[in-house]
Backbone as JSON, one array per atom type, in Angstrom:
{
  "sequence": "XXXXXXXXXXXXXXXXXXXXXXXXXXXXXXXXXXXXXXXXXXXXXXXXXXXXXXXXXXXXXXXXXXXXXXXX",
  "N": [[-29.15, 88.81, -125.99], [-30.07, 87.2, -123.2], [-29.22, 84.42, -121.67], [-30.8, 81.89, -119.4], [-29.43, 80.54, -116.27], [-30.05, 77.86, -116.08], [-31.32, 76.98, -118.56], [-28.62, 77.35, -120.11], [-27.49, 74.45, -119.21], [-28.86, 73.05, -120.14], [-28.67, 73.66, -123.1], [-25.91, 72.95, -123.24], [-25.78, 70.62, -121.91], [-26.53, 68.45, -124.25], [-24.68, 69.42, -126.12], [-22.02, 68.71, -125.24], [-22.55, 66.0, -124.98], [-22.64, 65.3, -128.12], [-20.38, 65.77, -128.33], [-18.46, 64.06, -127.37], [-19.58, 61.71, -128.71], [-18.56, 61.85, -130.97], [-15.77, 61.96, -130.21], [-12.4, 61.73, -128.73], [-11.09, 64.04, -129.01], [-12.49, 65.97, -129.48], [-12.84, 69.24, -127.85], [-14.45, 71.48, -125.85], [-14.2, 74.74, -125.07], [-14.58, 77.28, -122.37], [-15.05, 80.47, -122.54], [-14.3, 84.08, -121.25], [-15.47, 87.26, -122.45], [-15.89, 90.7, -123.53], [-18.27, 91.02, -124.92], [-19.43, 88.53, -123.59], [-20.16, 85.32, -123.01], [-17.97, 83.13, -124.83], [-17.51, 80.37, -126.15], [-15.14, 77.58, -127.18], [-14.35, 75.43, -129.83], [-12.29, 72.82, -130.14], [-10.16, 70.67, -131.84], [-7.86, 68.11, -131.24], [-6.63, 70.23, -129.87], [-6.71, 72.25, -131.87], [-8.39, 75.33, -133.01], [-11.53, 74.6, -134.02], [-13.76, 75.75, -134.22], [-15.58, 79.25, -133.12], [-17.76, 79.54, -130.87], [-21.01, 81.48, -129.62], [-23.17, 81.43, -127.28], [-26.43, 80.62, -127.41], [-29.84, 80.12, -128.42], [-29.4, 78.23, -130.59], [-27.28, 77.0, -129.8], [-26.4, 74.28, -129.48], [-27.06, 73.01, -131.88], [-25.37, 74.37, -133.52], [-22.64, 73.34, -132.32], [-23.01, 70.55, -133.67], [-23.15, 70.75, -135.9], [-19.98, 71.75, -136.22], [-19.14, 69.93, -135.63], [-19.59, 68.2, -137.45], [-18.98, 69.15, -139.69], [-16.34, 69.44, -139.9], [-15.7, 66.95, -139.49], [-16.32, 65.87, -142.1], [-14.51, 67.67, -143.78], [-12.32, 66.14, -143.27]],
  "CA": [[-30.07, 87.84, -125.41], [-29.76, 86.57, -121.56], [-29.9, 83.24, -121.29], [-30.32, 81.61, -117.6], [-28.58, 79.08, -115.71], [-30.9, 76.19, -116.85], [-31.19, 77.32, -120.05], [-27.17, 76.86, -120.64], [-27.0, 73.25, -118.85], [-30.17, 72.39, -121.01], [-28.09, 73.48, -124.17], [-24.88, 72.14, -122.98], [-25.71, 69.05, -122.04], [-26.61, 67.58, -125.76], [-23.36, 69.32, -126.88], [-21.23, 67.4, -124.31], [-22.93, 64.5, -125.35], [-22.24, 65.02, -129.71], [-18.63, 65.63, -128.47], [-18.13, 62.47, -126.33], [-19.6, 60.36, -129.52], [-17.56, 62.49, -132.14], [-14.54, 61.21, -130.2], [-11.79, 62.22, -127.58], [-9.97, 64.44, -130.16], [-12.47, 67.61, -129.23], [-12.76, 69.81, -126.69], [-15.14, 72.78, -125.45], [-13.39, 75.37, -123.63], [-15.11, 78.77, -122.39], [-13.9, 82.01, -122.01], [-15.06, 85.07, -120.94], [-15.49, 88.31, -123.41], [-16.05, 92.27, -123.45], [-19.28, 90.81, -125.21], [-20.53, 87.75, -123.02], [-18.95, 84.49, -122.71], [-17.77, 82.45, -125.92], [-16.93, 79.0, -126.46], [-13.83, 77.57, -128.63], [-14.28, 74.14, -129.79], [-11.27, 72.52, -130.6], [-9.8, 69.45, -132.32], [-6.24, 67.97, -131.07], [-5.81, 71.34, -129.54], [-6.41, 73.39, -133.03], [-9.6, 75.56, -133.14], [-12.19, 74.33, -135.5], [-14.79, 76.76, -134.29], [-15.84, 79.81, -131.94], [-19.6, 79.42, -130.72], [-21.5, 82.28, -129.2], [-24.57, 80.67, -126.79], [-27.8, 81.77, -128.09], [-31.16, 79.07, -128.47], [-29.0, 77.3, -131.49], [-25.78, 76.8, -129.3], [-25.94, 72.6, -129.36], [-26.91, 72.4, -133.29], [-24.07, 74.85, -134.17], [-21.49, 72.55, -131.86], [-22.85, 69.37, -134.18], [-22.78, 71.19, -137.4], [-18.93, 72.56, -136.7], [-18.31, 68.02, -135.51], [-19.7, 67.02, -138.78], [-18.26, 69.71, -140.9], [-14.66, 68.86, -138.92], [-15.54, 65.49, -140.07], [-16.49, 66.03, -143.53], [-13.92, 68.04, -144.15], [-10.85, 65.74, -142.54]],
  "C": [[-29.38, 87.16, -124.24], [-29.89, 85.08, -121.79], [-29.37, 82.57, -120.3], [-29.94, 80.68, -117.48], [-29.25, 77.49, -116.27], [-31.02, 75.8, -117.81], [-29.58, 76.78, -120.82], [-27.15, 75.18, -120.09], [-28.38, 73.05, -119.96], [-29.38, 72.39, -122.86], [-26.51, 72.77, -123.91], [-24.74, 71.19, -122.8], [-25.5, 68.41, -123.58], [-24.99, 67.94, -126.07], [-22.14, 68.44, -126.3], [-21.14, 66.36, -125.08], [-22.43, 64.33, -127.05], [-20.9, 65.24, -129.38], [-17.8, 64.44, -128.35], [-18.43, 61.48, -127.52], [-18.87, 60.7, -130.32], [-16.22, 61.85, -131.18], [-13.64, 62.05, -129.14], [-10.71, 63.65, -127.83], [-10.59, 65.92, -130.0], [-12.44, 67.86, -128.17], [-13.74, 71.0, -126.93], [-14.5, 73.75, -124.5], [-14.36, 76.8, -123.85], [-14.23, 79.9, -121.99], [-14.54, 83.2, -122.09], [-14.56, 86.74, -122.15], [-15.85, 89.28, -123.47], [-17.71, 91.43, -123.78], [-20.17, 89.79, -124.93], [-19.28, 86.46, -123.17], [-18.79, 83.43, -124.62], [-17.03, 81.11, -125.83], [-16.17, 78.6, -127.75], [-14.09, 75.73, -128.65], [-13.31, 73.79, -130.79], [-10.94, 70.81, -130.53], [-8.3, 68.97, -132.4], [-5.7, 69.26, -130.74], [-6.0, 72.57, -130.32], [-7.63, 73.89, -132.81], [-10.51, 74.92, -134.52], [-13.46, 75.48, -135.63], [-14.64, 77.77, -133.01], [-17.07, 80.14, -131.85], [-19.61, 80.97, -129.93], [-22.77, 81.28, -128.55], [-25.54, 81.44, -127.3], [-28.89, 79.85, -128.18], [-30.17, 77.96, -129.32], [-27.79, 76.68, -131.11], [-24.97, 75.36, -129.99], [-26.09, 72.28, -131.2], [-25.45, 73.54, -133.92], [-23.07, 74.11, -133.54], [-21.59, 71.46, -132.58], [-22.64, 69.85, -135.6], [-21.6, 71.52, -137.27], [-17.82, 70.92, -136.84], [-18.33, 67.92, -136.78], [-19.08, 67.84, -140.07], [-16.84, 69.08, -141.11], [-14.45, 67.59, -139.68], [-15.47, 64.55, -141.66], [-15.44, 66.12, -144.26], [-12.52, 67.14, -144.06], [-11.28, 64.18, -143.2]]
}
């Protein structure tokens, strides 16, 4: 599944935004892949997750905060 330039700032924004209130401690980094581009969201540096973009991008980046958060 393609999804276009507007489409990613439309899901990226919100996730930005649940990172910035979750605290200064994650991070989103992208990176490019044989299979499309993938995002690593990381906590003090450590991975806690690796997203794939797709329609559900921004609720899988708050479900991996509040697991992170759950769990710690």
């Amino acid at each position: 599944e393609t999804i276009d330039r507007q489409t990613q700032i439309e899901l990226l924004t919100p996730a930005f935004d649940a990172i910035t209130l979750a605290g200064a401690d994650y991070d989103l980094k992208a990176q490019d892949s044989a299979t499309g581009k993938r995002y690593t969201l990381l906590k003090n540096k450590e991975v806690i997750e690796i997203l794939v973009m797709d329609n559900s991008f921004t609720d899988q980046v708050v479900d991996a905060i509040n697991k992170d958060q759950e769990e710690g």
